[in-house]
PDB file of C-alpha atoms and ligand atoms in Angstrom:
ATOM      1  CA  MET A  10     112.239 108.300 121.382  1.00 94.00           C
ATOM      2  CA  LYS A  11     113.604 106.591 118.043  1.00 98.00           C
ATOM      3  CA  LEU A  12     114.854 108.078 115.100  1.00 98.00           C
ATOM      4  CA  GLY A  13     113.839 105.656 111.590  1.00 98.00           C
ATOM      5  CA  VAL A  14     116.181 106.516 108.647  1.00 99.00           C
ATOM      6  CA  ASN A  15     113.183 106.343 105.727  1.00 98.00           C
ATOM      7  CA  ILE A  16     116.727 106.135 102.549  1.00 98.00           C
ATOM      8  CA  ASP A  17     114.400 106.031  99.698  1.00 98.00           C
ATOM      9  CA  HIS A  18     115.458 108.629  97.779  1.00 98.00           C
ATOM     10  CA  ILE A  19     119.113 106.970  98.131  1.00 98.00           C
ATOM     11  CA  ALA A  20     117.325 104.667  95.780  1.00 98.00           C
ATOM     12  CA  THR A  21     115.838 107.364  93.848  1.00 98.00           C
ATOM     13  CA  VAL A  22     119.236 108.475  92.943  1.00 98.00           C
ATOM     14  CA  ARG A  23     120.270 104.763  91.870  1.00 98.00           C
ATOM     15  CA  GLN A  24     117.167 104.713  89.787  1.00 97.00           C
ATOM     16  CA  ALA A  25     118.045 107.645  87.151  1.00 97.00           C
ATOM     17  CA  ARG A  26     120.187 105.285  85.713  1.00 97.00           C
ATOM     18  CA  LEU A  27     119.755 101.772  86.512  1.00 96.00           C
ATOM     19  CA  GLY A  28     122.921 101.276  87.300  1.00 96.00           C
ATOM     20  CA  ARG A  29     123.621 100.112  91.099  1.00 96.00           C
ATOM     21  CA  GLU A  30     125.012 103.613  92.456  1.00 97.00           C
ATOM     22  CA  PRO A  31     124.794 105.346  94.879  1.00 98.00           C
ATOM     23  CA  ASP A  32     124.058 102.016  96.734  1.00 98.00           C
ATOM     24  CA  PRO A  33     120.541 101.868  99.231  1.00 98.00           C
ATOM     25  CA  VAL A  34     122.846  98.969 101.298  1.00 98.00           C
ATOM     26  CA  HIS A  35     125.661 101.316 100.899  1.00 98.00           C
ATOM     27  CA  ALA A  36     123.568 104.500 102.833  1.00 98.00           C
ATOM     28  CA  ALA A  37     121.966 102.099 105.220  1.00 98.00           C
ATOM     29  CA  VAL A  38     124.741 101.072 106.668  1.00 98.00           C
ATOM     30  CA  LEU A  39     125.883 104.934 106.853  1.00 98.00           C
ATOM     31  CA  ALA A  40     122.431 105.631 108.584  1.00 98.00           C
ATOM     32  CA  GLU A  41     123.582 103.423 111.473  1.00 98.00           C
ATOM     33  CA  LEU A  42     126.972 104.207 111.872  1.00 98.00           C
ATOM     34  CA  GLY A  43     124.723 107.928 112.271  1.00 98.00           C
ATOM     35  CA  GLY A  44     122.880 106.876 115.177  1.00 98.00           C
ATOM     36  CA  ALA A  45     119.444 106.041 113.333  1.00 98.00           C
ATOM     37  CA  ASP A  46     117.333 103.791 115.357  1.00 98.00           C
ATOM     38  CA  SER A  47     115.764 101.687 112.276  1.00 98.00           C
ATOM     39  CA  ILE A  48     115.684 101.867 108.773  1.00 98.00           C
ATOM     40  CA  THR A  49     112.813 102.645 106.325  1.00 98.00           C
ATOM     41  CA  VAL A  50     112.704 101.099 102.825  1.00 98.00           C
ATOM     42  CA  HIS A  51     109.439 101.415 100.629  1.00 98.00           C
ATOM     43  CA  LEU A  52     109.169  99.162  98.245  1.00 98.00           C
ATOM     44  CA  ARG A  53     106.364 100.730  95.641  1.00 97.00           C
ATOM     45  CA  GLU A  54     104.301  98.334  93.455  1.00 95.00           C
ATOM     46  CA  ASP A  55     106.304  99.887  90.747  1.00 95.00           C
ATOM     47  CA  ARG A  56     109.462  99.818  91.818  1.00 97.00           C
ATOM     48  CA  ARG A  57     110.569 103.382  91.211  1.00 96.00           C
ATOM     49  CA  HIS A  58     112.813 103.676  93.907  1.00 97.00           C
ATOM     50  CA  ILE A  59     113.922 100.500  96.138  1.00 98.00           C
ATOM     51  CA  GLN A  60     114.007  97.109  94.383  1.00 98.00           C
ATOM     52  CA  ASP A  61     113.281  94.046  95.467  1.00 98.00           C
ATOM     53  CA  ARG A  62     117.064  93.187  95.706  1.00 97.00           C
ATOM     54  CA  ASP A  63     117.976  95.837  98.117  1.00 98.00           C
ATOM     55  CA  LEU A  64     115.382  93.704 100.573  1.00 98.00           C
ATOM     56  CA  PRO A  65     116.804  90.486 101.616  1.00 98.00           C
ATOM     57  CA  LEU A  66     120.445  92.460 101.293  1.00 98.00           C
ATOM     58  CA  LEU A  67     119.774  94.822 103.863  1.00 98.00           C
ATOM     59  CA  ARG A  68     117.921  92.299 106.273  1.00 98.00           C
ATOM     60  CA  GLU A  69     120.848  90.888 106.308  1.00 98.00           C
ATOM     61  CA  THR A  70     122.841  93.066 106.810  1.00 98.00           C
ATOM     62  CA  LEU A  71     121.760  95.586 109.070  1.00 98.00           C
ATOM     63  CA  GLY A  72     122.228  95.490 113.264  1.00 97.00           C
ATOM     64  CA  ILE A  73     118.896  97.714 113.514  1.00 98.00           C
ATOM     65  CA  PRO A  74     116.129  97.294 112.659  1.00 98.00           C
ATOM     66  CA  LEU A  75     114.361  97.069 109.053  1.00 98.00           C
ATOM     67  CA  ASN A  76     111.026  98.439 107.932  1.00 98.00           C
ATOM     68  CA  LEU A  77     109.750  97.720 105.749  1.00 98.00           C
ATOM     69  CA  GLU A  78     106.786 100.085 103.643  1.00 98.00           C
ATOM     70  CA  MET A  79     104.913  98.431 101.411  1.00 98.00           C
ATOM     71  CA  ALA A  80     100.667  98.915 100.654  1.00 97.00           C
ATOM     72  CA  VAL A  81      98.100  95.799 101.306  1.00 97.00           C
ATOM     73  CA  THR A  82      98.698  93.945  98.379  1.00 97.00           C
ATOM     74  CA  GLU A  83      98.552  89.726  98.443  1.00 97.00           C
ATOM     75  CA  GLU A  84     102.396  90.870  96.323  1.00 98.00           C
ATOM     76  CA  MET A  85     103.785  92.471  99.654  1.00 98.00           C
ATOM     77  CA  LEU A  86     101.652  90.384 101.951  1.00 98.00           C
ATOM     78  CA  ALA A  87     103.814  87.371 100.426  1.00 98.00           C
ATOM     79  CA  ILE A  88     107.381  89.803 100.177  1.00 98.00           C
ATOM     80  CA  ALA A  89     107.379  90.289 103.618  1.00 98.00           C
ATOM     81  CA  SER A  90     106.159  87.350 104.217  1.00 98.00           C
ATOM     82  CA  ALA A  91     109.762  84.925 103.383  1.00 98.00           C
ATOM     83  CA  LEU A  92     111.676  88.654 104.585  1.00 98.00           C
ATOM     84  CA  ARG A  93     110.241  88.681 107.760  1.00 98.00           C
ATOM     85  CA  PRO A  94     111.432  92.278 108.726  1.00 98.00           C
ATOM     86  CA  GLN A  95     111.197  93.613 111.935  1.00 98.00           C
ATOM     87  CA  MET A  96     108.658  96.363 111.549  1.00 98.00           C
ATOM     88  CA  VAL A  97     105.626  97.064 108.524  1.00 98.00           C
ATOM     89  CA  CYS A  98     103.969  99.276 107.553  1.00 98.00           C
ATOM     90  CA  LEU A  99     100.970  99.889 105.662  1.00 98.00           C
ATOM     91  CA  VAL A 100     100.227 102.496 103.297  1.00 97.00           C
ATOM     92  CA  PRO A 101      97.980 103.878 101.073  1.00 96.00           C
ATOM     93  CA  GLU A 102      99.492 103.641  97.530  1.00 92.00           C
ATOM     94  CA  LYS A 103      98.843 106.069  94.389  1.00 80.00           C
ATOM     95  CA  ARG A 104     101.453 105.609  90.824  1.00 73.00           C
ATOM     96  CA  GLU A 105     100.288 109.349  90.341  1.00 75.00           C
ATOM     97  CA  GLU A 106     101.573 110.148  93.916  1.00 76.00           C
ATOM     98  CA  LEU A 107     105.097 112.201  94.420  1.00 78.00           C
ATOM     99  CA  THR A 108     105.055 110.888  98.427  1.00 74.00           C
ATOM    100  CA  THR A 109     102.726 109.211  99.917  1.00 73.00           C
ATOM    101  CA  GLU A 110      99.679 111.713 100.734  1.00 78.00           C
ATOM    102  CA  GLY A 111      97.313 110.658 102.551  1.00 88.00           C
ATOM    103  CA  GLY A 112      96.563 108.078 105.619  1.00 95.00           C
ATOM    104  CA  LEU A 113      95.784 105.045 104.404  1.00 96.00           C
ATOM    105  CA  ALA A 114      91.382 104.514 104.386  1.00 95.00           C
ATOM    106  CA  VAL A 115      91.522 102.118 107.440  1.00 96.00           C
ATOM    107  CA  ASP A 116      88.558  99.628 107.110  1.00 96.00           C
ATOM    108  CA  PRO A 117      88.215  96.986 109.289  1.00 95.00           C
ATOM    109  CA  GLU A 118      86.401  94.675 108.031  1.00 95.00           C
ATOM    110  CA  GLN A 119      88.832  94.153 105.185  1.00 96.00           C
ATOM    111  CA  ALA A 120      89.478  91.007 105.181  1.00 97.00           C
ATOM    112  CA  LEU A 121      92.894  91.070 103.048  1.00 97.00           C
ATOM    113  CA  LEU A 122      93.560  94.136 105.871  1.00 98.00           C
ATOM    114  CA  ARG A 123      93.647  91.759 108.306  1.00 98.00           C
ATOM    115  CA  ARG A 124      94.632  88.901 107.802  1.00 98.00           C
ATOM    116  CA  LEU A 125      98.033  90.709 106.380  1.00 98.00           C
ATOM    117  CA  ILE A 126      98.152  92.607 110.308  1.00 98.00           C
ATOM    118  CA  SER A 127      97.498  88.864 111.623  1.00 98.00           C
ATOM    119  CA  GLU A 128      99.988  86.746 109.803  1.00 98.00           C
ATOM    120  CA  LEU A 129     102.428  89.198 109.614  1.00 98.00           C
ATOM    121  CA  ARG A 130     102.266  89.636 113.731  1.00 98.00           C
ATOM    122  CA  ALA A 131     102.041  85.743 113.912  1.00 98.00           C
ATOM    123  CA  GLN A 132     105.445  85.639 112.703  1.00 98.00           C
ATOM    124  CA  GLY A 133     107.066  88.213 114.407  1.00 98.00           C
ATOM    125  CA  THR A 134     106.861  91.518 112.662  1.00 98.00           C
ATOM    126  CA  GLU A 135     105.036  95.009 114.307  1.00 98.00           C
ATOM    127  CA  VAL A 136     102.043  95.954 112.374  1.00 98.00           C
ATOM    128  CA  SER A 137     101.984  99.808 111.594  1.00 98.00           C
ATOM    129  CA  LEU A 138      99.099 101.685 109.783  1.00 98.00           C
ATOM    130  CA  PHE A 139     100.311 105.352 108.142  1.00 98.00           C
ATOM    131  CA  ILE A 140      96.663 106.834 108.718  1.00 98.00           C
ATOM    132  CA  ASP A 141      95.781 110.719 109.461  1.00 97.00           C
ATOM    133  CA  PRO A 142      96.463 112.142 112.914  1.00 98.00           C
ATOM    134  CA  GLU A 143      91.768 111.633 114.010  1.00 98.00           C
ATOM    135  CA  PRO A 144      91.222 109.764 116.651  1.00 98.00           C
ATOM    136  CA  GLN A 145      88.797 107.412 114.479  1.00 97.00           C
ATOM    137  CA  ALA A 146      91.060 106.365 112.388  1.00 98.00           C
ATOM    138  CA  VAL A 147      92.825 104.958 115.428  1.00 98.00           C
ATOM    139  CA  LEU A 148      90.110 103.343 116.459  1.00 98.00           C
ATOM    140  CA  ALA A 149      89.571 102.064 113.362  1.00 98.00           C
ATOM    141  CA  SER A 150      93.509 100.110 113.211  1.00 98.00           C
ATOM    142  CA  GLN A 151      93.431  99.847 116.530  1.00 98.00           C
ATOM    143  CA  ALA A 152      89.841  97.134 115.645  1.00 98.00           C
ATOM    144  CA  ALA A 153      91.876  96.260 111.789  1.00 98.00           C
ATOM    145  CA  GLY A 154      94.446  94.197 114.954  1.00 98.00           C
ATOM    146  CA  ALA A 155      97.411  97.261 114.994  1.00 98.00           C
ATOM    147  CA  GLY A 156      99.314  97.889 117.140  1.00 98.00           C
ATOM    148  CA  THR A 157     100.698 100.498 116.646  1.00 98.00           C
ATOM    149  CA  VAL A 158     100.136 103.674 114.192  1.00 98.00           C
ATOM    150  CA  GLU A 159     102.099 106.242 112.160  1.00 98.00           C
ATOM    151  CA  LEU A 160     100.594 109.643 112.453  1.00 98.00           C
ATOM    152  CA  HIS A 161     100.697 111.633 109.509  1.00 98.00           C
ATOM    153  CA  THR A 162     102.115 114.803 110.130  1.00 98.00           C
ATOM    154  CA  GLY A 163     101.895 115.888 106.220  1.00 97.00           C
ATOM    155  CA  SER A 164      99.667 118.824 106.800  1.00 97.00           C
ATOM    156  CA  TRP A 165     101.031 120.217 109.843  1.00 98.00           C
ATOM    157  CA  ALA A 166     104.277 120.214 108.236  1.00 98.00           C
ATOM    158  CA  ASN A 167     102.600 122.296 104.506  1.00 98.00           C
ATOM    159  CA  ALA A 168     101.136 124.737 107.540  1.00 98.00           C
ATOM    160  CA  TRP A 169     104.575 124.685 109.523  1.00 98.00           C
ATOM    161  CA  ALA A 170     106.345 125.482 105.837  1.00 98.00           C
ATOM    162  CA  ALA A 171     103.044 127.946 105.073  1.00 98.00           C
ATOM    163  CA  HIS A 172     103.860 130.181 107.814  1.00 97.00           C
ATOM    164  CA  HIS A 173     107.557 129.865 108.385  1.00 95.00           C
ATOM    165  CA  LEU A 174     107.158 131.881 104.205  1.00 96.00           C
ATOM    166  CA  GLN A 175     104.607 134.241 104.950  1.00 97.00           C
ATOM    167  CA  PRO A 176     103.969 134.271 108.783  1.00 97.00           C
ATOM    168  CA  SER A 177     100.254 135.980 109.488  1.00 98.00           C
ATOM    169  CA  GLN A 178      97.481 135.102 112.439  1.00 97.00           C
ATOM    170  CA  GLY A 179      95.682 132.353 109.928  1.00 98.00           C
ATOM    171  CA  SER A 180      98.483 131.030 109.028  1.00 98.00           C
ATOM    172  CA  GLN A 181      99.623 130.674 113.461  1.00 97.00           C
ATOM    173  CA  GLN A 182      95.983 129.311 113.567  1.00 98.00           C
ATOM    174  CA  ARG A 183      96.691 126.905 111.242  1.00 98.00           C
ATOM    175  CA  VAL A 184      99.223 125.966 112.916  1.00 98.00           C
ATOM    176  CA  LYS A 185      97.712 125.396 116.091  1.00 98.00           C
ATOM    177  CA  ASP A 186      95.022 123.389 114.789  1.00 98.00           C
ATOM    178  CA  GLU A 187      97.085 120.733 112.211  1.00 98.00           C
ATOM    179  CA  ALA A 188      99.575 120.550 115.757  1.00 98.00           C
ATOM    180  CA  GLN A 189      95.449 119.979 117.960  1.00 98.00           C
ATOM    181  CA  ARG A 190      94.642 116.899 115.794  1.00 98.00           C
ATOM    182  CA  LEU A 191      98.231 114.823 116.261  1.00 98.00           C
ATOM    183  CA  GLU A 192      97.522 115.698 120.146  1.00 98.00           C
ATOM    184  CA  ARG A 193      94.015 114.514 119.894  1.00 98.00           C
ATOM    185  CA  ALA A 194      95.528 111.213 117.793  1.00 98.00           C
ATOM    186  CA  ALA A 195      98.169 110.876 120.166  1.00 98.00           C
ATOM    187  CA  ALA A 196      96.253 111.556 123.098  1.00 98.00           C
ATOM    188  CA  CYS A 197      93.626 108.601 121.793  1.00 98.00           C
ATOM    189  CA  CYS A 198      96.940 105.939 121.315  1.00 98.00           C
ATOM    190  CA  ALA A 199      97.861 106.574 125.137  1.00 98.00           C
ATOM    191  CA  GLU A 200      94.268 105.761 125.866  1.00 98.00           C
ATOM    192  CA  ARG A 201      94.359 102.453 123.763  1.00 98.00           C
ATOM    193  CA  GLY A 202      97.984 101.452 124.670  1.00 98.00           C
ATOM    194  CA  ILE A 203      98.510 102.155 121.075  1.00 98.00           C
ATOM    195  CA  THR A 204     102.424 102.281 119.544  1.00 98.00           C
ATOM    196  CA  LEU A 205     103.370 105.942 117.822  1.00 98.00           C
ATOM    197  CA  ASN A 206     104.821 106.966 115.031  1.00 98.00           C
ATOM    198  CA  ILE A 207     104.968 109.773 112.996  1.00 98.00           C
ATOM    199  CA  GLY A 208     106.669 111.151 110.158  1.00 98.00           C
ATOM    200  CA  HIS A 209     106.049 112.833 106.958  1.00 97.00           C
ATOM    201  CA  GLY A 210     107.480 116.545 106.583  1.00 98.00           C
ATOM    202  CA  LEU A 211     109.745 116.370 109.510  1.00 98.00           C
ATOM    203  CA  SER A 212     112.784 118.433 109.176  1.00 98.00           C
ATOM    204  CA  TYR A 213     115.532 119.647 111.160  1.00 98.00           C
ATOM    205  CA  ARG A 214     113.541 123.065 111.987  1.00 97.00           C
ATOM    206  CA  ASN A 215     110.634 121.878 112.574  1.00 98.00           C
ATOM    207  CA  VAL A 216     110.679 118.499 114.310  1.00 98.00           C
ATOM    208  CA  ARG A 217     111.444 119.547 118.082  1.00 98.00           C
ATOM    209  CA  GLN A 218     107.956 121.038 118.105  1.00 97.00           C
ATOM    210  CA  LEU A 219     106.347 117.695 118.491  1.00 98.00           C
ATOM    211  CA  LEU A 220     108.255 116.171 119.677  1.00 98.00           C
ATOM    212  CA  HIS A 221     106.179 116.859 123.340  1.00 97.00           C
ATOM    213  CA  LEU A 222     102.787 113.535 121.760  1.00 98.00           C
ATOM    214  CA  PRO A 223     102.869 111.668 124.500  1.00 96.00           C
ATOM    215  CA  LEU A 224     104.548 108.249 124.373  1.00 96.00           C
ATOM    216  CA  LEU A 225     106.102 108.988 121.171  1.00 98.00           C
ATOM    217  CA  HIS A 226     107.891 106.681 120.436  1.00 98.00           C
ATOM    218  CA  GLU A 227     109.327 106.651 116.619  1.00 98.00           C
ATOM    219  CA  LEU A 228     110.077 109.589 114.175  1.00 98.00           C
ATOM    220  CA  ASN A 229     110.130 108.571 110.666  1.00 98.00           C
ATOM    221  CA  ILE A 230     112.345 111.131 108.304  1.00 98.00           C
ATOM    222  CA  GLY A 231     113.411 110.931 104.167  1.00 98.00           C
ATOM    223  CA  HIS A 232     113.865 113.794 102.511  1.00 98.00           C
ATOM    224  CA  ALA A 233     115.358 116.398 105.594  1.00 98.00           C
ATOM    225  CA  ILE A 234     117.895 113.079 106.235  1.00 98.00           C
ATOM    226  CA  ILE A 235     119.034 112.639 102.981  1.00 98.00           C
ATOM    227  CA  SER A 236     118.773 116.254 101.175  1.00 98.00           C
ATOM    228  CA  HIS A 237     121.208 117.646 103.841  1.00 98.00           C
ATOM    229  CA  ALA A 238     123.476 113.986 103.630  1.00 98.00           C
ATOM    230  CA  LEU A 239     124.161 115.564 100.055  1.00 98.00           C
ATOM    231  CA  PHE A 240     126.080 118.566 102.035  1.00 98.00           C
ATOM    232  CA  VAL A 241     128.138 116.725 104.871  1.00 98.00           C
ATOM    233  CA  GLY A 242     127.374 113.422 103.760  1.00 98.00           C
ATOM    234  CA  LEU A 243     124.799 110.501 105.402  1.00 98.00           C
ATOM    235  CA  ARG A 244     126.217 109.323 108.956  1.00 98.00           C
ATOM    236  CA  GLN A 245     127.201 113.483 109.557  1.00 98.00           C
ATOM    237  CA  ALA A 246     122.958 114.549 108.845  1.00 99.00           C
ATOM    238  CA  VAL A 247     121.870 111.474 110.558  1.00 99.00           C
ATOM    239  CA  ALA A 248     123.640 112.125 113.922  1.00 98.00           C
ATOM    240  CA  GLU A 249     122.422 116.208 113.519  1.00 98.00           C
ATOM    241  CA  MET A 250     118.846 115.146 113.180  1.00 98.00           C
ATOM    242  CA  LYS A 251     119.232 112.609 116.535  1.00 98.00           C
ATOM    243  CA  ALA A 252     121.126 115.018 118.428  1.00 98.00           C
ATOM    244  CA  LEU A 253     117.836 117.130 117.631  1.00 98.00           C
ATOM    245  CA  VAL A 254     115.385 114.241 118.688  1.00 98.00           C
ATOM    246  CA  GLU A 255     117.646 113.827 121.852  1.00 97.00           C
ATOM    247  CA  ALA A 256     117.719 117.446 122.262  1.00 97.00           C
ATOM    248  CA  GLY A 257     113.523 116.994 123.523  1.00 96.00           C
ATOM    249  CA  PRO A 258     110.390 119.265 122.543  1.00 96.00           C
ATOM    250  CA  GLY A 259     111.895 122.626 121.616  1.00 95.00           C
ATOM    251  CA  GLU A 260     111.760 125.787 119.458  1.00 88.00           C
TER     252      GLU A 260
HETATM  253  N1  PXP B 556     106.623 107.850 106.772  1.00 52.65           N
HETATM  254  C1  PXP B 556     106.022 107.012 105.609  1.00 52.65           C
HETATM  255  C2  PXP B 556     104.648 106.467 106.111  1.00 52.65           C
HETATM  256  C3  PXP B 556     106.303 108.305 104.655  1.00 52.65           C
HETATM  257  O1  PXP B 556     105.512 107.440 103.765  1.00 52.65           O
HETATM  258  C4  PXP B 556     107.615 108.494 103.746  1.00 52.65           C
HETATM  259  C5  PXP B 556     107.758 108.777 103.477  1.00 52.65           C
HETATM  260  O2  PXP B 556     108.855 107.848 102.064  1.00 52.65           O
HETATM  261  C6  PXP B 556     108.067 109.645 105.673  1.00 52.65           C
HETATM  262  C7  PXP B 556     107.323 108.744 106.768  1.00 52.65           C
HETATM  263  C8  PXP B 556     108.869 110.531 105.399  1.00 52.65           C
HETATM  264  O3  PXP B 556     108.225 111.805 104.643  1.00 52.65           O
HETATM  265  P1  PXP B 556     109.523 112.233 104.969  1.00 52.65           P
HETATM  266  O4  PXP B 556     110.808 111.979 103.653  1.00 52.65           O
HETATM  267  O5  PXP B 556     108.921 113.648 104.379  1.00 52.65           O
HETATM  268  O6  PXP B 556     110.997 112.639 105.700  1.00 52.65           O
END
């Protein structure tokens, strides 16, 4: 099981002063040294954190794969085609959101989505779709040409956090229901031979509870690792998360 580390928050701090520090390239190297299997960055259309300049520098510097998160647009297709990252994850984007709130509404007939997936795959880039944990979304992703999906774990993580704050039978049931949604979608990936990634809201406290998902390939984690890194340093924060992932399923 692989650990992808999202370093967008490093760029958010840099953009607070529109300066050069902290540099996400520096962060990516430390994450790699800490044991990250890949580095994820989201080039948003409004450029609120990662900047165009970061991409070729990361691509050139890293010894591990770069996963570029991006919206389904012509502009992003051109950028990804020039960059040739090892992975692209297609996400929905809304300007007013604080973070990616839901999964992509996958329409397998959408011409741009199909072209984007086929062109990038032909260039050797693996393409993943960030989707809600529903079998229909998995099937639609495959019909659109994707070989990988990333299931959005945000609803499960929110249910988990609410249960921890104020445990009740109802809150426990909601965690169970959300876990079952993920399990059903993961089983659909396994049946269809689709590579399964997960991400959003995963933390040191909850991550092991999803490691039982069948044929889980990669976890993408940002906020928890960067937050912990403020106190222990990024290399150490990544190493601690990697140890949990390697420990396997558990509480
Ligand atoms: N995966 C995707 C597609 C995301 O958009 C994000 C958030 O940027 C993450 C994973 C990581 O989520 P978190 O920061 O909550 O760990």
